PDB file of C-alpha atoms in Angstrom:
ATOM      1  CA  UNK G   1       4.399  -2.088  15.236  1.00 69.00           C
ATOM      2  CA  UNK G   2       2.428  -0.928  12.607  1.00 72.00           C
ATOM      3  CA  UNK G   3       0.426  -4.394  11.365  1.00 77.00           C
ATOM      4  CA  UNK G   4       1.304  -8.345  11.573  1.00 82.00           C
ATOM      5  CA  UNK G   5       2.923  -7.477   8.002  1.00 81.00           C
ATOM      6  CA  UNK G   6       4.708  -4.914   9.278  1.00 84.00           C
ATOM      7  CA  UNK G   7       6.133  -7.314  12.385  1.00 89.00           C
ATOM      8  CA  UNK G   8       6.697 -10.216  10.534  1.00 90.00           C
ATOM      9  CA  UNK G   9       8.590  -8.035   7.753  1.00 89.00           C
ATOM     10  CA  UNK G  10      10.987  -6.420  10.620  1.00 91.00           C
ATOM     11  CA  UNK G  11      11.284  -9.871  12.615  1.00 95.00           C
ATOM     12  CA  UNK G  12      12.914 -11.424   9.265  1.00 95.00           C
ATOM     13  CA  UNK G  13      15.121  -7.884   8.643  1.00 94.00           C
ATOM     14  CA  UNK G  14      16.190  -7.552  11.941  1.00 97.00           C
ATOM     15  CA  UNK G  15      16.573 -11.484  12.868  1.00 98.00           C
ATOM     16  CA  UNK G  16      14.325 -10.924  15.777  1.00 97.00           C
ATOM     17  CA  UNK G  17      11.027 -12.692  17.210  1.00 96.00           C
ATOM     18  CA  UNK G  18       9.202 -10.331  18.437  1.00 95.00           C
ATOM     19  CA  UNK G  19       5.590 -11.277  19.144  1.00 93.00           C
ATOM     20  CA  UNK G  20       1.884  -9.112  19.563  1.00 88.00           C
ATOM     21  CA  UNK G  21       0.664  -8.585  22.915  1.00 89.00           C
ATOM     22  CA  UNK G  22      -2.410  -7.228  21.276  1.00 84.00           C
ATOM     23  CA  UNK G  23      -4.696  -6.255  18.377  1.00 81.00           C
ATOM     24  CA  UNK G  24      -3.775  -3.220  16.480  1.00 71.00           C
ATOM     25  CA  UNK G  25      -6.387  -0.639  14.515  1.00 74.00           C
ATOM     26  CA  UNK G  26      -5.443  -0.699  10.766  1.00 72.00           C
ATOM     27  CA  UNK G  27      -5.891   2.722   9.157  1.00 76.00           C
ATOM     28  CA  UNK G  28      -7.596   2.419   5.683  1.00 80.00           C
ATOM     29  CA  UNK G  29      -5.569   3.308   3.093  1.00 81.00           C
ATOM     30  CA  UNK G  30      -6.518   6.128   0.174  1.00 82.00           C
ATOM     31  CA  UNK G  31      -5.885   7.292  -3.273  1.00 84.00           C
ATOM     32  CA  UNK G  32      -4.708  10.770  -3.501  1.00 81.00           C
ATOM     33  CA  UNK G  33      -4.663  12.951  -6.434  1.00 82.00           C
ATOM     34  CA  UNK G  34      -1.903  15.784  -6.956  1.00 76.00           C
ATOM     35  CA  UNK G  35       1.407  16.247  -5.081  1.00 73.00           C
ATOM     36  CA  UNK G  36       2.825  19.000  -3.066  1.00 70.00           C
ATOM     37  CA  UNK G  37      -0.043  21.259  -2.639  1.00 68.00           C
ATOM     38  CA  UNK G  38      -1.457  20.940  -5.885  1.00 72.00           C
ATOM     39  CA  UNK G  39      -5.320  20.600  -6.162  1.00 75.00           C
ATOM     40  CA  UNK G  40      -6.826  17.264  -6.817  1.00 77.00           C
ATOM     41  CA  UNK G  41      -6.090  15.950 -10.891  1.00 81.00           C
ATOM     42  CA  UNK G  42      -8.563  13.324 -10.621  1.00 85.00           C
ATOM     43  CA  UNK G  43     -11.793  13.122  -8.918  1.00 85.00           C
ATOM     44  CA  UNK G  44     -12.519  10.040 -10.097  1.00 89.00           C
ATOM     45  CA  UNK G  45     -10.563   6.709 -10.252  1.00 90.00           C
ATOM     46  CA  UNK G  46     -11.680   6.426 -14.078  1.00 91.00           C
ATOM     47  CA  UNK G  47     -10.485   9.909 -15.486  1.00 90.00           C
ATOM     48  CA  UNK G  48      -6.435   8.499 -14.514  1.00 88.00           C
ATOM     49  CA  UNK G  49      -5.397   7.454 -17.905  1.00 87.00           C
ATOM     50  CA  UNK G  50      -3.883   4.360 -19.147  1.00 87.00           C
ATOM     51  CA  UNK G  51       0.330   4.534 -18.522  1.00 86.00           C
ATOM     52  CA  UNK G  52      -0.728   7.425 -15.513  1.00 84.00           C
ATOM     53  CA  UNK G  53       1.965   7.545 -13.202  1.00 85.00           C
ATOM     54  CA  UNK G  54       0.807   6.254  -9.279  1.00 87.00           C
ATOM     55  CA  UNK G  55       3.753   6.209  -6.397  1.00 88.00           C
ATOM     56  CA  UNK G  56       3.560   4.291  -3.868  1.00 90.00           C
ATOM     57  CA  UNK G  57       5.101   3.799  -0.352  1.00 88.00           C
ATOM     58  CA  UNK G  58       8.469   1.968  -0.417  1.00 87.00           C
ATOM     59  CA  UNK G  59       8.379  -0.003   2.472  1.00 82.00           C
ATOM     60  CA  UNK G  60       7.627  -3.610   2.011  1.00 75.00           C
ATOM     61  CA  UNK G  61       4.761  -3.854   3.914  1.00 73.00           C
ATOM     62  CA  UNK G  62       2.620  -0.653   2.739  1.00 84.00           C
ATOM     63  CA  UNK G  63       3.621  -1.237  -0.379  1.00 88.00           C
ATOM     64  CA  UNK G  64       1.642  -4.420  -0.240  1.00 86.00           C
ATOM     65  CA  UNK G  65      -1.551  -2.998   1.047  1.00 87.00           C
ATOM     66  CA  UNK G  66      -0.930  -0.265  -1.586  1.00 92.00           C
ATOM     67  CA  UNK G  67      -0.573  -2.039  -4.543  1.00 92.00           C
ATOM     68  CA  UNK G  68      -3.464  -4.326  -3.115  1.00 92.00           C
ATOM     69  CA  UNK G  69      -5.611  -0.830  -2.993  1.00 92.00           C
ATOM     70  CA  UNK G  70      -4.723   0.038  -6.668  1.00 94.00           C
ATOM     71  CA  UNK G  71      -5.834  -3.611  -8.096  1.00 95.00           C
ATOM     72  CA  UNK G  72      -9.490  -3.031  -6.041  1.00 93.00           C
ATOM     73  CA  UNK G  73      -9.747  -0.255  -7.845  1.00 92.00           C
ATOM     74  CA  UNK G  74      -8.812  -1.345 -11.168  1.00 92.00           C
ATOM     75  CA  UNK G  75      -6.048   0.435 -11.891  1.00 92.00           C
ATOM     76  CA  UNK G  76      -3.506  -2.980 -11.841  1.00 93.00           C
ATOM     77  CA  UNK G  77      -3.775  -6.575 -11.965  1.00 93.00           C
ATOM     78  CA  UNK G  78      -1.316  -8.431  -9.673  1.00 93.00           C
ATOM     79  CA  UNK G  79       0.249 -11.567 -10.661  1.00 91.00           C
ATOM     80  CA  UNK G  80      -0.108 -13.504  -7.565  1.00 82.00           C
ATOM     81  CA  UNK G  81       1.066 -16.983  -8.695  1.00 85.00           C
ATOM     82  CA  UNK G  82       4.250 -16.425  -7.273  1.00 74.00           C
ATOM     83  CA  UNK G  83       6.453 -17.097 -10.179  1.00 61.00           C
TER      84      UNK G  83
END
């Protein structure tokens, strides 16, 4: 498995209980500028403008850690009250 996110997220999909045997090493995560090839837009997290548009993955759990990345760097605030 990838992380305890990741574990706990397929345990719950997949109606499983799978448990760790041991510690895994978490890659850090990074903003990117550009797609396909193209060079960098931004060099700097303050040059992406207001209303930019950021993708993210699309799996629940590195789309957490993601959008987690993106409100560290002041790009979003999350609303974590969970309402």
């Amino acid at each position: 498995f990838q992380h305890y996110n990741f574990l706990n997220n397929w345990n719950k999909e997949n109606g499983k209980d799978l448990v760790a045997i041991a510690d895994t090493y978490i890659s850090p995560i990074r903003l990117y500028s550009g797609k396909n090839g193209e060079e960098n837009k931004y060099t700097k997290v303050e040059e992406i403008p207001d209303n930019g548009e950021i993708a993210v993955p699309n799996d629940a759990t590195n789309e957490s850690r993601a959008l987690y990345l993106l409100q560290s760097a002041g790009l979003i605030k999350l609303d974590v009250s969970g309402t």
